[in-house]
PDB file of N, CA, C and O in Angstrom:
ATOM      1  N   MET A   1     129.930  42.955 127.321  1.00 95.00           N
ATOM      2  CA  MET A   1     130.202  43.457 129.128  1.00 95.00           C
ATOM      3  C   MET A   1     128.868  42.912 129.972  1.00 95.00           C
ATOM      4  O   MET A   1     128.060  43.162 129.362  1.00 95.00           O
ATOM      5  N   TYR A   2     129.121  42.597 131.529  1.00 98.00           N
ATOM      6  CA  TYR A   2     128.707  41.624 131.815  1.00 98.00           C
ATOM      7  C   TYR A   2     128.487  43.006 132.704  1.00 98.00           C
ATOM      8  O   TYR A   2     128.998  43.681 133.278  1.00 98.00           O
ATOM      9  N   ARG A   3     126.820  41.926 133.625  1.00 98.00           N
ATOM     10  CA  ARG A   3     126.604  42.803 134.691  1.00 98.00           C
ATOM     11  C   ARG A   3     127.783  42.519 136.109  1.00 98.00           C
ATOM     12  O   ARG A   3     127.148  40.858 136.071  1.00 98.00           O
ATOM     13  N   LEU A   4     127.733  43.593 136.909  1.00 97.00           N
ATOM     14  CA  LEU A   4     128.085  42.840 137.900  1.00 97.00           C
ATOM     15  C   LEU A   4     126.905  43.424 139.491  1.00 97.00           C
ATOM     16  O   LEU A   4     126.852  44.214 139.830  1.00 97.00           O
ATOM     17  N   LYS A   5     127.195  42.171 140.185  1.00 97.00           N
ATOM     18  CA  LYS A   5     125.976  41.723 141.193  1.00 97.00           C
ATOM     19  C   LYS A   5     126.993  41.447 142.756  1.00 97.00           C
ATOM     20  O   LYS A   5     128.113  40.548 142.309  1.00 97.00           O
ATOM     21  N   TYR A   6     126.574  42.251 143.545  1.00 95.00           N
ATOM     22  CA  TYR A   6     126.615  41.619 144.687  1.00 95.00           C
ATOM     23  C   TYR A   6     126.580  40.396 146.082  1.00 95.00           C
ATOM     24  O   TYR A   6     125.003  41.144 146.146  1.00 95.00           O
ATOM     25  N   ASP A   7     126.690  39.646 146.297  1.00 93.00           N
ATOM     26  CA  ASP A   7     126.278  38.982 147.500  1.00 93.00           C
ATOM     27  C   ASP A   7     126.889  40.192 148.765  1.00 93.00           C
ATOM     28  O   ASP A   7     127.775  40.670 148.824  1.00 93.00           O
ATOM     29  N   GLN A   8     125.261  39.695 149.536  1.00 95.00           N
ATOM     30  CA  GLN A   8     125.566  40.758 150.889  1.00 95.00           C
ATOM     31  C   GLN A   8     126.511  40.854 151.396  1.00 95.00           C
ATOM     32  O   GLN A   8     127.214  42.277 151.827  1.00 95.00           O
ATOM     33  N   ALA A   9     127.231  40.458 152.420  1.00 96.00           N
ATOM     34  CA  ALA A   9     128.010  39.478 152.667  1.00 96.00           C
ATOM     35  C   ALA A   9     129.829  40.072 152.051  1.00 96.00           C
ATOM     36  O   ALA A   9     130.333  40.695 152.695  1.00 96.00           O
ATOM     37  N   ALA A  10     129.208  39.963 150.771  1.00 96.00           N
ATOM     38  CA  ALA A  10     130.968  39.714 150.525  1.00 96.00           C
ATOM     39  C   ALA A  10     131.214  41.784 149.444  1.00 96.00           C
ATOM     40  O   ALA A  10     131.916  41.833 149.878  1.00 96.00           O
ATOM     41  N   GLU A  11     129.922  41.622 149.078  1.00 95.00           N
ATOM     42  CA  GLU A  11     130.014  43.830 149.469  1.00 95.00           C
ATOM     43  C   GLU A  11     130.477  43.867 150.681  1.00 95.00           C
ATOM     44  O   GLU A  11     131.105  45.224 150.292  1.00 95.00           O
ATOM     45  N   ALA A  12     129.808  43.910 151.866  1.00 96.00           N
ATOM     46  CA  ALA A  12     129.558  44.389 153.038  1.00 96.00           C
ATOM     47  C   ALA A  12     131.852  43.837 153.252  1.00 96.00           C
ATOM     48  O   ALA A  12     133.013  44.538 154.042  1.00 96.00           O
ATOM     49  N   VAL A  13     132.258  43.069 152.709  1.00 96.00           N
ATOM     50  CA  VAL A  13     133.948  42.893 153.249  1.00 96.00           C
ATOM     51  C   VAL A  13     134.412  43.394 152.339  1.00 96.00           C
ATOM     52  O   VAL A  13     135.859  43.771 152.359  1.00 96.00           O
ATOM     53  N   HIS A  14     134.309  43.717 150.582  1.00 97.00           N
ATOM     54  CA  HIS A  14     134.387  44.151 149.824  1.00 97.00           C
ATOM     55  C   HIS A  14     134.177  46.101 149.888  1.00 97.00           C
ATOM     56  O   HIS A  14     136.137  46.821 149.895  1.00 97.00           O
ATOM     57  N   GLU A  15     134.272  46.781 151.245  1.00 96.00           N
ATOM     58  CA  GLU A  15     134.133  48.206 151.590  1.00 96.00           C
ATOM     59  C   GLU A  15     134.149  48.004 152.810  1.00 96.00           C
ATOM     60  O   GLU A  15     135.165  49.188 152.833  1.00 96.00           O
ATOM     61  N   ALA A  16     134.956  47.381 153.279  1.00 97.00           N
ATOM     62  CA  ALA A  16     136.161  47.612 154.171  1.00 97.00           C
ATOM     63  C   ALA A  16     137.553  46.770 153.758  1.00 97.00           C
ATOM     64  O   ALA A  16     138.374  47.458 154.696  1.00 97.00           O
ATOM     65  N   MET A  17     137.603  45.945 153.192  1.00 97.00           N
ATOM     66  CA  MET A  17     139.416  46.749 152.949  1.00 97.00           C
ATOM     67  C   MET A  17     139.746  47.845 152.353  1.00 97.00           C
ATOM     68  O   MET A  17     139.669  48.488 153.043  1.00 97.00           O
ATOM     69  N   PRO A  18     141.439  47.787 153.035  1.00 97.00           N
ATOM     70  CA  PRO A  18     142.015  48.838 152.908  1.00 97.00           C
ATOM     71  C   PRO A  18     142.108  48.516 152.027  1.00 97.00           C
ATOM     72  O   PRO A  18     141.055  48.393 150.503  1.00 97.00           O
ATOM     73  N   PRO A  19     142.077  50.670 150.589  1.00 97.00           N
ATOM     74  CA  PRO A  19     142.275  50.606 150.234  1.00 97.00           C
ATOM     75  C   PRO A  19     142.471  50.601 148.849  1.00 97.00           C
ATOM     76  O   PRO A  19     141.877  50.376 148.029  1.00 97.00           O
ATOM     77  N   ALA A  20     143.717  50.153 148.551  1.00 97.00           N
ATOM     78  CA  ALA A  20     144.659  49.869 147.783  1.00 97.00           C
ATOM     79  C   ALA A  20     144.166  48.525 147.580  1.00 97.00           C
ATOM     80  O   ALA A  20     144.137  47.882 146.468  1.00 97.00           O
ATOM     81  N   ALA A  21     144.100  47.672 148.688  1.00 97.00           N
ATOM     82  CA  ALA A  21     143.877  46.128 148.146  1.00 97.00           C
ATOM     83  C   ALA A  21     142.119  45.843 147.965  1.00 97.00           C
ATOM     84  O   ALA A  21     141.499  45.330 146.600  1.00 97.00           O
ATOM     85  N   SER A  22     141.417  47.145 147.882  1.00 97.00           N
ATOM     86  CA  SER A  22     139.413  47.385 147.573  1.00 97.00           C
ATOM     87  C   SER A  22     140.869  47.760 146.012  1.00 97.00           C
ATOM     88  O   SER A  22     139.381  47.603 144.707  1.00 97.00           O
ATOM     89  N   GLU A  23     140.632  48.176 145.311  1.00 97.00           N
ATOM     90  CA  GLU A  23     141.206  49.220 144.585  1.00 97.00           C
ATOM     91  C   GLU A  23     141.348  47.897 143.520  1.00 97.00           C
ATOM     92  O   GLU A  23     140.443  47.583 142.001  1.00 97.00           O
ATOM     93  N   ALA A  24     142.010  47.382 143.676  1.00 97.00           N
ATOM     94  CA  ALA A  24     142.987  45.639 143.190  1.00 97.00           C
ATOM     95  C   ALA A  24     142.043  45.186 142.455  1.00 97.00           C
ATOM     96  O   ALA A  24     141.428  44.767 141.892  1.00 97.00           O
ATOM     97  N   LEU A  25     141.337  44.399 143.717  1.00 98.00           N
ATOM     98  CA  LEU A  25     139.843  44.047 143.622  1.00 98.00           C
ATOM     99  C   LEU A  25     138.713  44.174 141.974  1.00 98.00           C
ATOM    100  O   LEU A  25     138.605  43.990 141.393  1.00 98.00           O
ATOM    101  N   THR A  26     138.716  46.262 143.152  1.00 97.00           N
ATOM    102  CA  THR A  26     137.699  46.962 141.777  1.00 97.00           C
ATOM    103  C   THR A  26     138.053  46.513 140.686  1.00 97.00           C
ATOM    104  O   THR A  26     137.493  46.140 139.183  1.00 97.00           O
ATOM    105  N   LEU A  27     139.538  46.631 140.135  1.00 97.00           N
ATOM    106  CA  LEU A  27     140.483  46.730 138.846  1.00 97.00           C
ATOM    107  C   LEU A  27     140.156  44.514 138.628  1.00 97.00           C
ATOM    108  O   LEU A  27     139.279  44.880 136.523  1.00 97.00           O
ATOM    109  N   ALA A  28     140.006  44.305 139.661  1.00 98.00           N
ATOM    110  CA  ALA A  28     139.887  42.193 138.589  1.00 98.00           C
ATOM    111  C   ALA A  28     138.940  42.716 137.952  1.00 98.00           C
ATOM    112  O   ALA A  28     138.602  41.582 136.874  1.00 98.00           O
ATOM    113  N   LEU A  29     138.057  43.083 139.159  1.00 98.00           N
ATOM    114  CA  LEU A  29     135.649  42.985 138.512  1.00 98.00           C
ATOM    115  C   LEU A  29     135.859  43.359 137.034  1.00 98.00           C
ATOM    116  O   LEU A  29     135.033  42.523 136.803  1.00 98.00           O
ATOM    117  N   ALA A  30     136.196  44.466 137.058  1.00 98.00           N
ATOM    118  CA  ALA A  30     136.088  45.201 135.831  1.00 98.00           C
ATOM    119  C   ALA A  30     136.804  44.498 134.757  1.00 98.00           C
ATOM    120  O   ALA A  30     135.591  44.054 133.589  1.00 98.00           O
ATOM    121  N   ASP A  31     137.757  43.836 134.908  1.00 97.00           N
ATOM    122  CA  ASP A  31     138.259  43.069 133.649  1.00 97.00           C
ATOM    123  C   ASP A  31     137.272  42.326 132.826  1.00 97.00           C
ATOM    124  O   ASP A  31     136.820  41.722 132.236  1.00 97.00           O
ATOM    125  N   THR A  32     136.451  41.472 135.025  1.00 97.00           N
ATOM    126  CA  THR A  32     135.494  39.868 134.416  1.00 97.00           C
ATOM    127  C   THR A  32     134.804  40.566 133.652  1.00 97.00           C
ATOM    128  O   THR A  32     133.825  39.910 132.982  1.00 97.00           O
ATOM    129  N   CYS A  33     134.885  41.362 134.009  1.00 98.00           N
ATOM    130  CA  CYS A  33     133.051  42.268 133.561  1.00 98.00           C
ATOM    131  C   CYS A  33     133.320  42.883 132.122  1.00 98.00           C
ATOM    132  O   CYS A  33     132.383  41.778 131.374  1.00 98.00           O
ATOM    133  N   ARG A  34     134.492  42.493 131.714  1.00 97.00           N
ATOM    134  CA  ARG A  34     134.037  42.413 130.057  1.00 97.00           C
ATOM    135  C   ARG A  34     135.141  41.448 129.961  1.00 97.00           C
ATOM    136  O   ARG A  34     134.254  40.918 128.628  1.00 97.00           O
ATOM    137  N   ASP A  35     135.389  40.136 129.452  1.00 96.00           N
ATOM    138  CA  ASP A  35     135.821  39.145 129.845  1.00 96.00           C
ATOM    139  C   ASP A  35     136.203  37.609 130.868  1.00 96.00           C
ATOM    140  O   ASP A  35     136.910  37.560 131.467  1.00 96.00           O
ATOM    141  N   PRO A  36     135.047  37.866 131.292  1.00 96.00           N
ATOM    142  CA  PRO A  36     134.714  36.634 132.805  1.00 96.00           C
ATOM    143  C   PRO A  36     135.511  34.639 131.962  1.00 96.00           C
ATOM    144  O   PRO A  36     136.143  34.912 132.858  1.00 96.00           O
ATOM    145  N   LEU A  37     135.677  34.867 131.659  1.00 94.00           N
ATOM    146  CA  LEU A  37     136.269  33.910 131.205  1.00 94.00           C
ATOM    147  C   LEU A  37     138.071  33.700 131.288  1.00 94.00           C
ATOM    148  O   LEU A  37     138.996  33.200 132.064  1.00 94.00           O
ATOM    149  N   ALA A  38     138.410  34.928 130.088  1.00 95.00           N
ATOM    150  CA  ALA A  38     139.989  34.635 130.277  1.00 95.00           C
ATOM    151  C   ALA A  38     140.361  36.010 131.017  1.00 95.00           C
ATOM    152  O   ALA A  38     142.330  35.089 131.610  1.00 95.00           O
ATOM    153  N   SER A  39     139.430  35.859 132.330  1.00 95.00           N
ATOM    154  CA  SER A  39     140.679  37.130 133.579  1.00 95.00           C
ATOM    155  C   SER A  39     139.971  35.920 135.740  1.00 95.00           C
ATOM    156  O   SER A  39     140.420  36.884 135.498  1.00 95.00           O
ATOM    157  N   THR A  40     140.261  35.119 134.999  1.00 96.00           N
ATOM    158  CA  THR A  40     139.444  34.432 135.655  1.00 96.00           C
ATOM    159  C   THR A  40     140.529  33.913 136.042  1.00 96.00           C
ATOM    160  O   THR A  40     140.339  32.514 134.929  1.00 96.00           O
ATOM    161  N   GLU A  41     139.930  32.295 137.138  1.00 95.00           N
ATOM    162  CA  GLU A  41     140.323  30.273 136.726  1.00 95.00           C
ATOM    163  C   GLU A  41     139.043  30.517 137.483  1.00 95.00           C
ATOM    164  O   GLU A  41     138.699  30.666 138.518  1.00 95.00           O
ATOM    165  N   PRO A  42     139.510  28.908 137.287  1.00 94.00           N
ATOM    166  CA  PRO A  42     137.530  28.537 137.764  1.00 94.00           C
ATOM    167  C   PRO A  42     138.040  27.446 138.949  1.00 94.00           C
ATOM    168  O   PRO A  42     139.218  28.003 139.618  1.00 94.00           O
ATOM    169  N   TYR A  43     136.870  27.884 139.748  1.00 93.00           N
ATOM    170  CA  TYR A  43     136.148  27.474 141.272  1.00 93.00           C
ATOM    171  C   TYR A  43     136.332  25.672 141.509  1.00 93.00           C
ATOM    172  O   TYR A  43     135.308  25.304 141.290  1.00 93.00           O
ATOM    173  N   GLY A  44     137.816  24.959 142.254  1.00 85.00           N
ATOM    174  CA  GLY A  44     136.828  24.241 141.897  1.00 85.00           C
ATOM    175  C   GLY A  44     137.409  22.793 139.874  1.00 85.00           C
ATOM    176  O   GLY A  44     139.117  23.741 139.635  1.00 85.00           O
ATOM    177  N   GLU A  45     135.998  22.496 139.817  1.00 83.00           N
ATOM    178  CA  GLU A  45     136.687  22.150 138.899  1.00 83.00           C
ATOM    179  C   GLU A  45     136.323  22.875 137.214  1.00 83.00           C
ATOM    180  O   GLU A  45     135.865  23.866 138.191  1.00 83.00           O
ATOM    181  N   GLU A  46     136.544  22.735 136.639  1.00 78.00           N
ATOM    182  CA  GLU A  46     136.968  23.108 135.230  1.00 78.00           C
ATOM    183  C   GLU A  46     135.374  22.941 134.476  1.00 78.00           C
ATOM    184  O   GLU A  46     135.280  23.093 133.685  1.00 78.00           O
ATOM    185  N   ASP A  47     135.895  24.860 134.861  1.00 85.00           N
ATOM    186  CA  ASP A  47     134.227  24.615 134.165  1.00 85.00           C
ATOM    187  C   ASP A  47     133.878  26.571 134.135  1.00 85.00           C
ATOM    188  O   ASP A  47     134.871  26.892 134.375  1.00 85.00           O
ATOM    189  N   GLU A  48     132.924  26.705 133.227  1.00 90.00           N
ATOM    190  CA  GLU A  48     132.239  28.413 132.481  1.00 90.00           C
ATOM    191  C   GLU A  48     131.204  28.959 133.689  1.00 90.00           C
ATOM    192  O   GLU A  48     130.911  30.660 133.245  1.00 90.00           O
ATOM    193  N   TYR A  49     131.312  28.631 135.075  1.00 95.00           N
ATOM    194  CA  TYR A  49     130.283  29.101 135.659  1.00 95.00           C
ATOM    195  C   TYR A  49     130.218  29.651 137.141  1.00 95.00           C
ATOM    196  O   TYR A  49     130.189  30.524 137.347  1.00 95.00           O
ATOM    197  N   MET A  50     131.123  28.602 137.755  1.00 96.00           N
ATOM    198  CA  MET A  50     132.310  28.876 138.349  1.00 96.00           C
ATOM    199  C   MET A  50     133.847  29.578 138.456  1.00 96.00           C
ATOM    200  O   MET A  50     134.474  28.539 138.124  1.00 96.00           O
ATOM    201  N   ARG A  51     134.295  30.652 139.513  1.00 97.00           N
ATOM    202  CA  ARG A  51     135.083  31.271 138.847  1.00 97.00           C
ATOM    203  C   ARG A  51     135.488  32.236 140.294  1.00 97.00           C
ATOM    204  O   ARG A  51     134.806  32.260 140.778  1.00 97.00           O
ATOM    205  N   MET A  52     137.422  32.161 139.813  1.00 97.00           N
ATOM    206  CA  MET A  52     137.330  32.619 141.348  1.00 97.00           C
ATOM    207  C   MET A  52     138.197  34.373 140.044  1.00 97.00           C
ATOM    208  O   MET A  52     139.534  33.980 139.379  1.00 97.00           O
ATOM    209  N   VAL A  53     138.651  34.625 140.760  1.00 97.00           N
ATOM    210  CA  VAL A  53     139.428  36.689 140.206  1.00 97.00           C
ATOM    211  C   VAL A  53     140.554  36.231 141.366  1.00 97.00           C
ATOM    212  O   VAL A  53     139.663  36.253 142.920  1.00 97.00           O
ATOM    213  N   ILE A  54     141.987  37.367 141.682  1.00 96.00           N
ATOM    214  CA  ILE A  54     142.353  36.935 143.159  1.00 96.00           C
ATOM    215  C   ILE A  54     143.302  37.740 142.048  1.00 96.00           C
ATOM    216  O   ILE A  54     144.224  38.402 141.026  1.00 96.00           O
ATOM    217  N   THR A  55     144.058  38.871 143.890  1.00 97.00           N
ATOM    218  CA  THR A  55     144.826  39.348 143.942  1.00 97.00           C
ATOM    219  C   THR A  55     145.586  39.434 144.615  1.00 97.00           C
ATOM    220  O   THR A  55     145.623  38.670 144.876  1.00 97.00           O
ATOM    221  N   GLU A  56     146.341  40.566 144.691  1.00 96.00           N
ATOM    222  CA  GLU A  56     147.351  39.974 146.039  1.00 96.00           C
ATOM    223  C   GLU A  56     147.462  40.219 147.215  1.00 96.00           C
ATOM    224  O   GLU A  56     147.611  38.416 148.183  1.00 96.00           O
ATOM    225  N   HIS A  57     145.481  40.577 147.363  1.00 96.00           N
ATOM    226  CA  HIS A  57     145.429  40.984 148.689  1.00 96.00           C
ATOM    227  C   HIS A  57     144.478  39.818 148.910  1.00 96.00           C
ATOM    228  O   HIS A  57     143.280  40.274 150.141  1.00 96.00           O
ATOM    229  N   ALA A  58     143.609  40.113 148.205  1.00 97.00           N
ATOM    230  CA  ALA A  58     141.969  38.924 147.968  1.00 97.00           C
ATOM    231  C   ALA A  58     141.747  37.557 147.165  1.00 97.00           C
ATOM    232  O   ALA A  58     142.640  37.921 146.426  1.00 97.00           O
ATOM    233  N   PHE A  59     140.522  37.411 147.085  1.00 95.00           N
ATOM    234  CA  PHE A  59     140.132  36.633 146.063  1.00 95.00           C
ATOM    235  C   PHE A  59     138.810  36.612 146.789  1.00 95.00           C
ATOM    236  O   PHE A  59     138.422  36.558 147.456  1.00 95.00           O
ATOM    237  N   ALA A  60     137.335  37.136 145.522  1.00 98.00           N
ATOM    238  CA  ALA A  60     136.762  36.381 144.884  1.00 98.00           C
ATOM    239  C   ALA A  60     135.762  35.485 144.135  1.00 98.00           C
ATOM    240  O   ALA A  60     136.780  35.544 143.639  1.00 98.00           O
ATOM    241  N   VAL A  61     135.603  33.955 144.488  1.00 97.00           N
ATOM    242  CA  VAL A  61     133.952  33.840 144.136  1.00 97.00           C
ATOM    243  C   VAL A  61     133.452  34.174 143.693  1.00 97.00           C
ATOM    244  O   VAL A  61     132.459  34.598 143.656  1.00 97.00           O
ATOM    245  N   LEU A  62     133.389  33.743 141.849  1.00 97.00           N
ATOM    246  CA  LEU A  62     131.961  34.034 140.818  1.00 97.00           C
ATOM    247  C   LEU A  62     131.052  33.187 140.959  1.00 97.00           C
ATOM    248  O   LEU A  62     131.770  31.971 140.212  1.00 97.00           O
ATOM    249  N   LEU A  63     130.169  34.208 140.554  1.00 97.00           N
ATOM    250  CA  LEU A  63     129.479  33.371 139.825  1.00 97.00           C
ATOM    251  C   LEU A  63     129.752  33.580 138.210  1.00 97.00           C
ATOM    252  O   LEU A  63     128.685  34.528 139.186  1.00 97.00           O
ATOM    253  N   ILE A  64     129.192  32.923 136.872  1.00 97.00           N
ATOM    254  CA  ILE A  64     129.614  33.537 135.949  1.00 97.00           C
ATOM    255  C   ILE A  64     127.820  33.259 134.964  1.00 97.00           C
ATOM    256  O   ILE A  64     127.330  31.856 135.275  1.00 97.00           O
ATOM    257  N   GLY A  65     127.032  33.890 135.069  1.00 96.00           N
ATOM    258  CA  GLY A  65     125.738  34.227 134.529  1.00 96.00           C
ATOM    259  C   GLY A  65     125.734  34.431 132.733  1.00 96.00           C
ATOM    260  O   GLY A  65     125.341  35.216 132.640  1.00 96.00           O
ATOM    261  N   HIS A  66     125.758  33.638 132.156  1.00 95.00           N
ATOM    262  CA  HIS A  66     126.190  34.070 130.571  1.00 95.00           C
ATOM    263  C   HIS A  66     125.011  33.806 129.387  1.00 95.00           C
ATOM    264  O   HIS A  66     125.163  34.902 129.358  1.00 95.00           O
ATOM    265  N   THR A  67     124.285  33.337 130.304  1.00 95.00           N
ATOM    266  CA  THR A  67     122.922  34.290 128.962  1.00 95.00           C
ATOM    267  C   THR A  67     122.036  35.486 129.606  1.00 95.00           C
ATOM    268  O   THR A  67     121.937  36.352 129.247  1.00 95.00           O
ATOM    269  N   LEU A  68     122.419  35.408 131.103  1.00 97.00           N
ATOM    270  CA  LEU A  68     122.064  37.045 131.516  1.00 97.00           C
ATOM    271  C   LEU A  68     122.680  37.783 131.303  1.00 97.00           C
ATOM    272  O   LEU A  68     122.907  39.344 131.362  1.00 97.00           O
ATOM    273  N   LYS A  69     124.088  37.562 131.491  1.00 98.00           N
ATOM    274  CA  LYS A  69     125.702  38.434 131.388  1.00 98.00           C
ATOM    275  C   LYS A  69     125.100  38.414 132.702  1.00 98.00           C
ATOM    276  O   LYS A  69     125.479  40.563 132.178  1.00 98.00           O
ATOM    277  N   THR A  70     125.908  37.947 133.491  1.00 98.00           N
ATOM    278  CA  THR A  70     125.761  38.373 134.790  1.00 98.00           C
ATOM    279  C   THR A  70     127.412  37.852 135.874  1.00 98.00           C
ATOM    280  O   THR A  70     127.859  36.777 134.979  1.00 98.00           O
ATOM    281  N   VAL A  71     128.256  39.137 136.161  1.00 98.00           N
ATOM    282  CA  VAL A  71     128.788  37.802 137.132  1.00 98.00           C
ATOM    283  C   VAL A  71     128.628  38.542 138.453  1.00 98.00           C
ATOM    284  O   VAL A  71     128.397  39.665 139.493  1.00 98.00           O
ATOM    285  N   THR A  72     128.301  37.295 139.394  1.00 98.00           N
ATOM    286  CA  THR A  72     127.774  37.763 140.499  1.00 98.00           C
ATOM    287  C   THR A  72     128.900  37.122 141.525  1.00 98.00           C
ATOM    288  O   THR A  72     128.816  35.935 142.069  1.00 98.00           O
ATOM    289  N   VAL A  73     129.350  37.794 142.664  1.00 98.00           N
ATOM    290  CA  VAL A  73     130.428  38.310 143.852  1.00 98.00           C
ATOM    291  C   VAL A  73     130.012  38.087 144.480  1.00 98.00           C
ATOM    292  O   VAL A  73     129.523  37.545 145.616  1.00 98.00           O
ATOM    293  N   LEU A  74     129.795  36.560 144.072  1.00 97.00           N
ATOM    294  CA  LEU A  74     129.539  34.925 145.665  1.00 97.00           C
ATOM    295  C   LEU A  74     130.288  35.697 147.885  1.00 97.00           C
ATOM    296  O   LEU A  74     129.416  35.542 149.086  1.00 97.00           O
ATOM    297  N   GLN A  75     131.246  35.724 147.429  1.00 97.00           N
ATOM    298  CA  GLN A  75     132.213  35.359 148.379  1.00 97.00           C
ATOM    299  C   GLN A  75     133.666  36.198 148.170  1.00 97.00           C
ATOM    300  O   GLN A  75     134.250  35.923 147.588  1.00 97.00           O
ATOM    301  N   ILE A  76     133.946  36.834 149.192  1.00 98.00           N
ATOM    302  CA  ILE A  76     135.003  37.793 148.672  1.00 98.00           C
ATOM    303  C   ILE A  76     135.790  37.503 150.741  1.00 98.00           C
ATOM    304  O   ILE A  76     135.208  36.678 151.280  1.00 98.00           O
ATOM    305  N   ASN A  77     136.746  36.604 150.240  1.00 97.00           N
ATOM    306  CA  ASN A  77     138.612  36.648 150.661  1.00 97.00           C
ATOM    307  C   ASN A  77     139.676  37.685 151.224  1.00 97.00           C
ATOM    308  O   ASN A  77     139.986  37.925 149.918  1.00 97.00           O
ATOM    309  N   TYR A  78     138.749  38.078 152.124  1.00 96.00           N
ATOM    310  CA  TYR A  78     140.774  39.034 152.065  1.00 96.00           C
ATOM    311  C   TYR A  78     142.075  38.293 153.036  1.00 96.00           C
ATOM    312  O   TYR A  78     141.592  37.716 154.126  1.00 96.00           O
ATOM    313  N   LEU A  79     143.072  38.432 152.262  1.00 94.00           N
ATOM    314  CA  LEU A  79     143.908  37.534 152.887  1.00 94.00           C
ATOM    315  C   LEU A  79     144.888  39.164 152.943  1.00 94.00           C
ATOM    316  O   LEU A  79     146.304  38.035 154.250  1.00 94.00           O
ATOM    317  N   GLY A  80     144.591  39.731 153.183  1.00 86.00           N
ATOM    318  CA  GLY A  80     145.580  40.848 154.756  1.00 86.00           C
ATOM    319  C   GLY A  80     147.070  41.366 153.370  1.00 86.00           C
ATOM    320  O   GLY A  80     147.095  40.997 152.479  1.00 86.00           O
TER     321      GLY A  80
END
């Protein structure tokens, strides 16, 4: 199991999202903490460190730290 961490700006965006969109992103991030590579998409080039989680109303850019088992949310974009 990986530990979830947030950039402060990304956390503020997540907290400001409408409840349904926020919950969907929360559940997707929980899946990411269980299996970061299977539950995310590559961000840019195919690699195992920079990833994206995509929901119907948002996407998040993630940094996967395999050594320390962390998932850091770097950016969240709410699509409305």
